[in-house]
Short mmCIF file of C-alpha atoms and ligand atoms in Angstrom, two decimals:
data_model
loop_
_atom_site.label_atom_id
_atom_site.label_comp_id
_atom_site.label_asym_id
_atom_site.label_seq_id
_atom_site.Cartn_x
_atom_site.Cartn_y
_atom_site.Cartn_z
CA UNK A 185 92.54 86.89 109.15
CA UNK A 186 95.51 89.27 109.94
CA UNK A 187 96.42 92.57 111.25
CA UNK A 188 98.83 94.82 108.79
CA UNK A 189 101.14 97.03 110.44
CA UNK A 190 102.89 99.75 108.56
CA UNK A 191 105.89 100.97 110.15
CA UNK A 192 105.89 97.74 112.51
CA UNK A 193 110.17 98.05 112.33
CA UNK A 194 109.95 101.35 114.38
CA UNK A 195 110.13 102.65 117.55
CA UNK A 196 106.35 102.16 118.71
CA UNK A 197 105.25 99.23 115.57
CA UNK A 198 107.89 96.65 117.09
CA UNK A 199 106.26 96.85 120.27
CA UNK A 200 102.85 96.95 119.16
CA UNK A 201 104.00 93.51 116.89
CA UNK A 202 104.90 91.72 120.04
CA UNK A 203 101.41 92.82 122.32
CA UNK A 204 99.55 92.21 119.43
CA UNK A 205 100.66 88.43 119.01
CA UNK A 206 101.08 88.08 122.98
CA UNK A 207 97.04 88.95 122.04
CA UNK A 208 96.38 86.25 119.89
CA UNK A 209 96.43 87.73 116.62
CA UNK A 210 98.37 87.00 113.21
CA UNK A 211 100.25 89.93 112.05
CA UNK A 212 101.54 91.31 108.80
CA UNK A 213 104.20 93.87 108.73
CA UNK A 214 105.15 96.30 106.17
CA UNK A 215 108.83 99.14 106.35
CA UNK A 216 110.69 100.54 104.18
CA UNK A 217 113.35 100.83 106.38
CA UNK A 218 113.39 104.54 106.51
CA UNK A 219 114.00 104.83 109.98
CA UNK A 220 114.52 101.29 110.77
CA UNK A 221 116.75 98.16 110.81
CA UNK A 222 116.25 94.94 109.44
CA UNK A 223 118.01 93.86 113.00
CA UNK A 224 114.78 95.61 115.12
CA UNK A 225 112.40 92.66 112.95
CA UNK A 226 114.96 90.05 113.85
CA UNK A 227 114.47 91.15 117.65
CA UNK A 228 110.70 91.49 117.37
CA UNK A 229 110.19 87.84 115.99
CA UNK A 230 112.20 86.32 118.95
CA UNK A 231 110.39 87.95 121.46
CA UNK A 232 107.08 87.44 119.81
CA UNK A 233 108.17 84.08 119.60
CA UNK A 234 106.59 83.70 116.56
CA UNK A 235 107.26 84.08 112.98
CA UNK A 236 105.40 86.59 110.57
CA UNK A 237 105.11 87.37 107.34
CA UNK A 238 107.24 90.83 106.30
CA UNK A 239 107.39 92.61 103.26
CA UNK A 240 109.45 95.52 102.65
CA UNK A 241 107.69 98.08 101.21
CA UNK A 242 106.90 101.54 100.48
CA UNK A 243 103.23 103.04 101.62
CA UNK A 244 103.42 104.94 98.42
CA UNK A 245 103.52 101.79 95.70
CA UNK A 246 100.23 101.05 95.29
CA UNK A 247 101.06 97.95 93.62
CA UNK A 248 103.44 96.47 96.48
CA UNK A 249 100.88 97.00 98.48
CA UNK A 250 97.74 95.38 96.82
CA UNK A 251 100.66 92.26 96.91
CA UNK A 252 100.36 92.31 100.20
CA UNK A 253 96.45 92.37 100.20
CA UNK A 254 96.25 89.45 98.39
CA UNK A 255 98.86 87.23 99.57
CA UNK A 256 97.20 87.70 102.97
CA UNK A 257 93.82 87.79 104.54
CA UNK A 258 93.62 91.85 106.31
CA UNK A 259 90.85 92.76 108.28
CA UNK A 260 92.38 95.92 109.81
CA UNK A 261 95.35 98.36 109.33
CA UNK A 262 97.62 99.46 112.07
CA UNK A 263 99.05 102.47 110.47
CA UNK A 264 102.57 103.88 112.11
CA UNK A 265 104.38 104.51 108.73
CA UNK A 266 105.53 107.81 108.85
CA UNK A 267 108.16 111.12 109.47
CA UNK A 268 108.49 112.55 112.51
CA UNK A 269 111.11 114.50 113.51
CA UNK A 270 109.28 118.29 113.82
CA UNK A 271 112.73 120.38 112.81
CA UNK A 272 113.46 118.23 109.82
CA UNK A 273 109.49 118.57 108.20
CA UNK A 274 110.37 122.48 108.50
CA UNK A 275 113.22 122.30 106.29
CA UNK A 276 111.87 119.62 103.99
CA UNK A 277 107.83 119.83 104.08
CA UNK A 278 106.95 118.38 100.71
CA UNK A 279 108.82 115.22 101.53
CA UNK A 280 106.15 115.40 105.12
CA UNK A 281 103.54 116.03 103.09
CA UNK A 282 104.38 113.54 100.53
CA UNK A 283 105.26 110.42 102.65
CA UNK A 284 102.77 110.97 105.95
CA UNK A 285 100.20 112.26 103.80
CA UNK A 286 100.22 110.92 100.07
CA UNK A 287 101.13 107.53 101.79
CA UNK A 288 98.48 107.90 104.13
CA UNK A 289 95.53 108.35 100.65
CA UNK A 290 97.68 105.54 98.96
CA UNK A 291 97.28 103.05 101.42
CA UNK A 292 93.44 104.27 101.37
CA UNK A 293 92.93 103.76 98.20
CA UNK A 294 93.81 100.26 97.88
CA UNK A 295 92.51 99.43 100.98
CA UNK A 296 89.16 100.69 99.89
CA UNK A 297 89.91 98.22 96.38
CA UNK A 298 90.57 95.51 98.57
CA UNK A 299 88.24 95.55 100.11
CA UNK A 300 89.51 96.18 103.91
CA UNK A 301 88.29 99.79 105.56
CA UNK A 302 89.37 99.36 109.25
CA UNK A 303 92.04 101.09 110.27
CA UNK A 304 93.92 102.55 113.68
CA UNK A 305 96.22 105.75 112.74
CA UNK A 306 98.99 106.88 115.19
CA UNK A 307 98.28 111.01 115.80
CA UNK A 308 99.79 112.96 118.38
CA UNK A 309 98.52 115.17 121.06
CA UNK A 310 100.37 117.75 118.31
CA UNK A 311 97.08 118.26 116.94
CA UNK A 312 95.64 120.10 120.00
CA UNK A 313 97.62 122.98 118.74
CA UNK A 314 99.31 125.88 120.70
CA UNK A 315 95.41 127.17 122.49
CA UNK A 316 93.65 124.10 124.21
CA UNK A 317 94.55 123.88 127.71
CA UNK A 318 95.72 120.61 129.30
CA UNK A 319 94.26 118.32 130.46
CA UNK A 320 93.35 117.64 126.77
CA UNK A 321 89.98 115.97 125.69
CA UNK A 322 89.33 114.30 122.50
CA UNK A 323 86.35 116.63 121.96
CA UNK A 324 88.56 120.09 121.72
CA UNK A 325 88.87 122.07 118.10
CA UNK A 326 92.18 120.35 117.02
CA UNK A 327 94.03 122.33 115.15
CA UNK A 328 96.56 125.62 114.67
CA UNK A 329 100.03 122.95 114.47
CA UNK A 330 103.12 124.90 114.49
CA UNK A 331 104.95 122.76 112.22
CA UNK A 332 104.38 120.35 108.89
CA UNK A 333 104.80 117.39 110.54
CA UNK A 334 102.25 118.06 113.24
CA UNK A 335 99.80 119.36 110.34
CA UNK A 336 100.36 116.20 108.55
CA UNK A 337 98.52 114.65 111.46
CA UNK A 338 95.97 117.23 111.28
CA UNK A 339 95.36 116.39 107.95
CA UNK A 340 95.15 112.78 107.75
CA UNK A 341 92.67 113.10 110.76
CA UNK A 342 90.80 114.93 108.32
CA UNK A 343 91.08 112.91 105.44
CA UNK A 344 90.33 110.21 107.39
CA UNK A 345 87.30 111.65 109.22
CA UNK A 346 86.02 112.65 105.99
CA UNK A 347 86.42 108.85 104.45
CA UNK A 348 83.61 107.73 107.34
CA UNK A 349 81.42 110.02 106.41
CA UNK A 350 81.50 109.19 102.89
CA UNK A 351 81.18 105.10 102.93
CA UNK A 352 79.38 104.37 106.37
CA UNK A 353 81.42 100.83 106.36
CA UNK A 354 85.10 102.44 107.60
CA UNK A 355 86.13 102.12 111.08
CA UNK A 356 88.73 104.17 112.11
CA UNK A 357 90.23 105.17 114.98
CA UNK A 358 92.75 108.40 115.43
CA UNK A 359 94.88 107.07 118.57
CA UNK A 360 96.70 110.86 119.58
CA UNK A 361 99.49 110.08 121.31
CA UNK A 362 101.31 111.97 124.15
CA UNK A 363 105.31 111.41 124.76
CA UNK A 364 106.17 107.68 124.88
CA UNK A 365 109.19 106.57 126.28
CA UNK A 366 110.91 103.42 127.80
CA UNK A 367 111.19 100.12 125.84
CA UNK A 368 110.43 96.67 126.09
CA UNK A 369 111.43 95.00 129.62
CA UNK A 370 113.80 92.39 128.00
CA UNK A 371 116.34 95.33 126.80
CA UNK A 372 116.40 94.26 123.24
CA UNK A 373 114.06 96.63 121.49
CA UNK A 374 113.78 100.56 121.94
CA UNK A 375 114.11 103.58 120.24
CA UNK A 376 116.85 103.96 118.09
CA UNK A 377 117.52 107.68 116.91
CA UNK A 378 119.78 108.86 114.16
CA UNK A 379 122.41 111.26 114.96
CA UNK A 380 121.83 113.74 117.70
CA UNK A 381 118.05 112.53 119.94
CA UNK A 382 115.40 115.97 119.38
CA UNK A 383 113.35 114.74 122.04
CA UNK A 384 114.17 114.25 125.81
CA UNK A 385 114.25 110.67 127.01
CA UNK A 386 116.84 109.46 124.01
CA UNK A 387 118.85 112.35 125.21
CA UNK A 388 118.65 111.75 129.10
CA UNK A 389 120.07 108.02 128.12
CA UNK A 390 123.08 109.35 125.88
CA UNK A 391 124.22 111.58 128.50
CA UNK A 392 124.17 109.77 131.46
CA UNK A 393 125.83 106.30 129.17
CA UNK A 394 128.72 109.45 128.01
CA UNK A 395 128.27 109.61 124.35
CA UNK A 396 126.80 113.58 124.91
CA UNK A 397 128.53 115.72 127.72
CA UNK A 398 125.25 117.04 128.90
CA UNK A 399 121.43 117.74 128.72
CA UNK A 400 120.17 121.06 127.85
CA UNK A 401 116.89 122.09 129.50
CA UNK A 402 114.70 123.99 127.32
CA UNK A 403 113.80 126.93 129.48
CA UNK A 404 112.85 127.23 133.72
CA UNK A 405 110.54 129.74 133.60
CA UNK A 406 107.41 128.14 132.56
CA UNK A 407 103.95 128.72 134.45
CA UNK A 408 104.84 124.92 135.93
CA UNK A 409 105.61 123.52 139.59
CA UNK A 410 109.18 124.07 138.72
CA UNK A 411 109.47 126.29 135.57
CA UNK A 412 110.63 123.48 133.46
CA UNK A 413 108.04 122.10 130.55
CA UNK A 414 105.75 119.27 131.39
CA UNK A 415 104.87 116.15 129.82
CA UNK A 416 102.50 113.27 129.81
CA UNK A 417 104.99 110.62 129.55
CA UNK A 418 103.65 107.65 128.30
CA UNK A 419 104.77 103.47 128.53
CA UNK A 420 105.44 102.63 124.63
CA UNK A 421 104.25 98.81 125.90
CA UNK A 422 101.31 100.51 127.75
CA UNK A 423 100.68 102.40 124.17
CA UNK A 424 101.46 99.11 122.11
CA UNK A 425 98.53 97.72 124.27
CA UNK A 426 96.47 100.80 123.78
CA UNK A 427 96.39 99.34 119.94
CA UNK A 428 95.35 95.59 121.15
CA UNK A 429 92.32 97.30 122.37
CA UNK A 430 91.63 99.64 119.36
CA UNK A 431 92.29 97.02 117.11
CA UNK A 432 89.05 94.86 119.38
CA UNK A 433 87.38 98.04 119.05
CA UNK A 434 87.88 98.98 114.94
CA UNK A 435 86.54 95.53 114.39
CA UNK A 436 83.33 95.74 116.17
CA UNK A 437 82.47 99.06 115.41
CA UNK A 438 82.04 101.67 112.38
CA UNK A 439 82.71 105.23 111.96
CA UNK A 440 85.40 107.69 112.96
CA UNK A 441 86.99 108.43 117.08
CA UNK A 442 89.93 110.11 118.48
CA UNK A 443 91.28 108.90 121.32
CA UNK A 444 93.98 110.09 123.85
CA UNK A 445 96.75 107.72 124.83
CA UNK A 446 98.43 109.07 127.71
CA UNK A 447 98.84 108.77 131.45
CA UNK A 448 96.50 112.09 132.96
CA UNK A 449 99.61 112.88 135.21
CA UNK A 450 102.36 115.33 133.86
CA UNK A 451 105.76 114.98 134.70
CA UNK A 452 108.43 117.86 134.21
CA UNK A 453 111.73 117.87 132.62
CA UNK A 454 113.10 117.68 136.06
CA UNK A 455 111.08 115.62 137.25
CA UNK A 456 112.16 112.96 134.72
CA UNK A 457 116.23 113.84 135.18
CA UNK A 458 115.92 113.23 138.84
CA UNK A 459 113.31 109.52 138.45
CA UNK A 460 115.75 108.64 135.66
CA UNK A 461 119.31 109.42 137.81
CA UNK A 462 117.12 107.64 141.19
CA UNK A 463 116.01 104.44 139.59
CA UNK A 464 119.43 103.91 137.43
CA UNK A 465 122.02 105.10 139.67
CA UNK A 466 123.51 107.24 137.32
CA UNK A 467 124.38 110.35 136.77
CA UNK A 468 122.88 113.25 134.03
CA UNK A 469 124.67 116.50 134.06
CA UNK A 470 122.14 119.19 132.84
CA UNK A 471 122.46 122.82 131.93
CA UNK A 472 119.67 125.55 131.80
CA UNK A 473 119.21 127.05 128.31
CA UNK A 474 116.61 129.10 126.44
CA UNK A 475 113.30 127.60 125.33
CA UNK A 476 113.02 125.48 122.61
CA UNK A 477 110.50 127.72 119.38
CA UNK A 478 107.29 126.33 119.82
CA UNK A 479 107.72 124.64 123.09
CA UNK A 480 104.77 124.18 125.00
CA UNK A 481 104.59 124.65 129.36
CA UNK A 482 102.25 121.75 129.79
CA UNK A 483 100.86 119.18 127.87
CA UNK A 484 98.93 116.24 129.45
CA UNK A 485 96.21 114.07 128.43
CA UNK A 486 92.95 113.68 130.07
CA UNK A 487 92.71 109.99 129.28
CA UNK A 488 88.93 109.07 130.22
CA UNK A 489 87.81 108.31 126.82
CA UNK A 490 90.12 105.20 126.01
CA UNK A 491 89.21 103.89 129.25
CA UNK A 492 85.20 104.38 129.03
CA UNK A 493 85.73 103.62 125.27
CA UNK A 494 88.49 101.26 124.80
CA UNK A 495 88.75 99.76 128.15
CA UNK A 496 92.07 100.69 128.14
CA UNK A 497 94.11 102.47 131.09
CA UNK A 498 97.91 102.74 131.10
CA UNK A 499 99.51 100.73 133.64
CA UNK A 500 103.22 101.55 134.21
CA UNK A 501 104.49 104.50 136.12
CA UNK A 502 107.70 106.78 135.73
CA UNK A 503 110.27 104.54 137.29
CA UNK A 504 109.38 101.27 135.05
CA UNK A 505 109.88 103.85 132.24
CA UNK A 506 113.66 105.42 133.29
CA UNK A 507 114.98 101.96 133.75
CA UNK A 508 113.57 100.44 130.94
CA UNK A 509 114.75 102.78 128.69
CA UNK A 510 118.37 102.73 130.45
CA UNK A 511 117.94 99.47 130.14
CA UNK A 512 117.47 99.30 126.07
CA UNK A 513 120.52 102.02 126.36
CA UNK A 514 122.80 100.48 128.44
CA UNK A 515 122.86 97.07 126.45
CA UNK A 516 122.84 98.69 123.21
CA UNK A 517 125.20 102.01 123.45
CA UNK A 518 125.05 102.06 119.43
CA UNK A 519 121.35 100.42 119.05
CA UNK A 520 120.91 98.48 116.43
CA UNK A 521 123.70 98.67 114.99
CA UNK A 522 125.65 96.63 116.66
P1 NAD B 71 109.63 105.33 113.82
O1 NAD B 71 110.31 106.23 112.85
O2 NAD B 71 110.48 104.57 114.77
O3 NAD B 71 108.71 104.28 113.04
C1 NAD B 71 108.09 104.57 111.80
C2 NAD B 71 108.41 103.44 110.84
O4 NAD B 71 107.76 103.71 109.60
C3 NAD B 71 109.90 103.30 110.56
O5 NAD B 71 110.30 101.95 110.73
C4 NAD B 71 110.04 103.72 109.10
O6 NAD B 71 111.09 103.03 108.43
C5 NAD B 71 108.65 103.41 108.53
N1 NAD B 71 108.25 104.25 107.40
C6 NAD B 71 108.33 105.60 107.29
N2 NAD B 71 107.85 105.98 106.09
C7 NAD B 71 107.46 104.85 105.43
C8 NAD B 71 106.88 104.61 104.16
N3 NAD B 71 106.64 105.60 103.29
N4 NAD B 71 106.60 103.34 103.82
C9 NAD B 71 106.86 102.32 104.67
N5 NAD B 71 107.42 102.49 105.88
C10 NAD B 71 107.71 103.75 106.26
O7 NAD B 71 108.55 106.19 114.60
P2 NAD B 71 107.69 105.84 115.89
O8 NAD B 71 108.20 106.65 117.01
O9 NAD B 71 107.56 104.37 116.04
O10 NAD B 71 106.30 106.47 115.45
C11 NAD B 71 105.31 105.72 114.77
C12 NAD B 71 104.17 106.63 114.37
O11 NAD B 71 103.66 107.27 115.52
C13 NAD B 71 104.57 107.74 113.40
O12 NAD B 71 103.52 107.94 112.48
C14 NAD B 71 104.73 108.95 114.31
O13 NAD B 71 104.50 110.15 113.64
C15 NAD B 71 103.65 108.70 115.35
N6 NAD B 71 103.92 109.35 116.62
C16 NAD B 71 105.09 109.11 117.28
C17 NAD B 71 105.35 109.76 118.48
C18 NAD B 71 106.63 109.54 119.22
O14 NAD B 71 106.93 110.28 120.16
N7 NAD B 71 107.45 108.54 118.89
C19 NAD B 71 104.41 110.66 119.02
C20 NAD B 71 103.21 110.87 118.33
C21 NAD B 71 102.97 110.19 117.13
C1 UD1 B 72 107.87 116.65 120.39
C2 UD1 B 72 107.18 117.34 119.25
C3 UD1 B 72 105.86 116.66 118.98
C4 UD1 B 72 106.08 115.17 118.74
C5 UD1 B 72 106.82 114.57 119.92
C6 UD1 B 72 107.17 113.13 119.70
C7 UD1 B 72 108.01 119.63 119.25
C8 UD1 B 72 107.66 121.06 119.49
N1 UD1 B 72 107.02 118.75 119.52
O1 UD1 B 72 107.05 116.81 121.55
O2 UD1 B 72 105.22 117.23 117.86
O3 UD1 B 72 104.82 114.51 118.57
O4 UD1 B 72 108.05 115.29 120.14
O5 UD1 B 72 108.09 112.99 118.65
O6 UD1 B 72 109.11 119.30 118.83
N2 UD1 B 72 113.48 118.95 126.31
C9 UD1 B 72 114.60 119.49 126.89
N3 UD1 B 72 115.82 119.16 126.35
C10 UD1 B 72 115.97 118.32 125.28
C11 UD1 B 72 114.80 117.77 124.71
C12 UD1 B 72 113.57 118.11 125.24
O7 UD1 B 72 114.53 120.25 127.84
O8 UD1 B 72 117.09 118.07 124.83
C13 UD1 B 72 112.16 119.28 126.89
C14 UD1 B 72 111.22 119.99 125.94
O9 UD1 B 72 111.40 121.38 126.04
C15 UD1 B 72 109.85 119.53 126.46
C16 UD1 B 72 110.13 118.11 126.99
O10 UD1 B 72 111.52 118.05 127.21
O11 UD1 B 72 109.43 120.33 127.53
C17 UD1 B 72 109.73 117.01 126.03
O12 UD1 B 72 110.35 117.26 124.77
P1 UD1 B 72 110.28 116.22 123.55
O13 UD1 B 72 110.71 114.87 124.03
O14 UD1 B 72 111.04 116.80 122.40
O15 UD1 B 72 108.73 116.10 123.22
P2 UD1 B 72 107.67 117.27 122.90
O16 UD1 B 72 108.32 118.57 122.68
O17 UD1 B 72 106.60 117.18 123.93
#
């Protein structure tokens, strides 16, 4: 029996590929290469140290994807296919709401044919909305999203939700995520942004290795320790292992839970510059701007559940983070493309 992961190419899937197998169990991947490189598989399958079977695919084609069912033996899906960048699903929503959503029924839908109804979605602490007050708990009215791409989450949590209610055999687990950084220890998988990074630690690395002149801080004059926003900053190979447990969990277990995947302990903007410049040696020239629309002061996780639940707890603090992700950086100025 295997494991599917959609979206195992990106950012957060590669590393969940390589805990999974480090786990003991076979894997299946599935990309279209949206946002993705055929070189990010390559990487993943030498530092699983194992091979897999991969098929590239769209979440959408129905058909490709009942190939995949039976060609291969799935208990559970790991779900990551998906948009995400927050300014780009305001300019082009029904492409959000097509590929995160429509994808997400899709892949439903056959799974439901074939058979297979476990599944472990990636959310986002997004879903809290603008009105919950951090620390966040998984039993808050979710909710009031700013944007499409954070309703898309809101949505599929639904839809979701609603599917284990209506056949009491689905198991499915909404893993919300807060802000992962860093990238796996070896320095040959990490995130790989197109164009200019939206979100901070990408950023932090492309300043301080010179390809941008400088960060811009989204506003000082938040209700925070220092004014600046803060952030539950998250391991992505302490969340890849937050899915080795959800995945033992989704198996064993029926019905519908959220579940945080953060730290508990915000960090600010600042906070981060200064651990990043400290355990790298290097310099990041900021500059004090307006806020970001839609900016939040804090966001942070209150992360009880997936340890009472799960048994999971994340394990790495802010410094493995800033020079793992300078390390990813610093060996691969143009990521994968060279
Ligand atoms: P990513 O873009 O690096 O990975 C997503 C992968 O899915 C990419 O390889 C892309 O090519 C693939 N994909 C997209 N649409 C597809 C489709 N229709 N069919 C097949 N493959 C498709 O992103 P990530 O950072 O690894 O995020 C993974 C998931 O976690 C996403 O659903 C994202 O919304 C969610 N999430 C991410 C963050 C974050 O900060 N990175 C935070 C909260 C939630
Ligand atoms: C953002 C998204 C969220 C998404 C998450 C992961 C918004 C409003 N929210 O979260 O939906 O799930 O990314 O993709 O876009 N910052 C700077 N300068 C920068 C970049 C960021 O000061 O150049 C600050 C931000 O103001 C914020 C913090 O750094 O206080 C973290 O920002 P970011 O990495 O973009 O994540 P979020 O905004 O938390």
């Amino acid at each position: 029996m295997a494991i599917l992961i959609t979206g195992g190419c990106g950012y957060i899937g590669s590393h969940t590929c390589i805990e999974m197998i480090k786990a003991g169990y076979d894997i299946v991947v599935l990309d279209n290469y949206y946002n993705s490189k055929p070189e990010a598989l390559n990487r993943t399958r030498e530092l699983a140290g194992k091979d897999f079977p991969f098929y590239e695919c769209d979440i959408r084609d129905a058909e490709g994807l009942r190939r995949i069912f039976k060609e291969n033996k799935i208990e559970a899906v790991i779900h990551f296919a998906g948009l995400k960048a927050v300014g780009e699903s305001v300019q082009i929503p029904l492409k959000y709401y097509d590929n995160n959503v429509n994808g997400t029924v899709v892949l439903c839908q056959v799974m439901a044919e074939m058979g297979c109804k476990r599944m472990i979605f990636s959310s986002s602490a997004t879903v809290y909305g603008e009105k919950n007050p951090s620390p966040l708990t998984e039993d808050m009215e979710i909710g009031g999203c700013t944007n499409p791409y954070g309703r898309t989450k809101f949505m599929i949590e639904g839809i979701l939700s609603d599917l284990c209610v209506s056949d009491p055999e689905w198991s499915v687990v909404l893993l919300r995520y807060f802000n992962p950084i860093g990238a796996h220890e070896s320095g040959r998988i990490g995130e790989d942004p197109n164009g200019i990074p939206n979100n901070l630690m990408p950023y932090v690395s492309q300043v301080a290795i010179g390809k941008l002149a400088r960060l811009s801080i989204f506003g000082d004059d938040y209700d925070t320790p220092d004014g600046t926003g803060v952030r539950d900053f998250i391991h992505v190979v302490d969340l890849a292992r937050g899915h080795v447990k959800a995945t033992d969990y989704a198996l064993a277990h029926t019905g519908a839970e959220a579940v945080n995947l953060g730290t508990g302990t915000g960090y600010s903007v600042l906070d981060l510059v200064n651990a990043f410049k400290e355990a790298n040696g290097v310099d990041v020239p900021y500059v004090i701007v307006d806020r970001r629309p839609g900016d939040l002061g804090a966001v942070y996780s209150d992360p009880s559940k997936a340890a009472s639940l799960l048994g999971w707890k994340a394990e790495k603090g802010l410094e493995d983070m800033c020079r793992d992700s300078w390390r990813w950086q610093s060996q691969n100025p143009k990521g994968y493309a060279e």
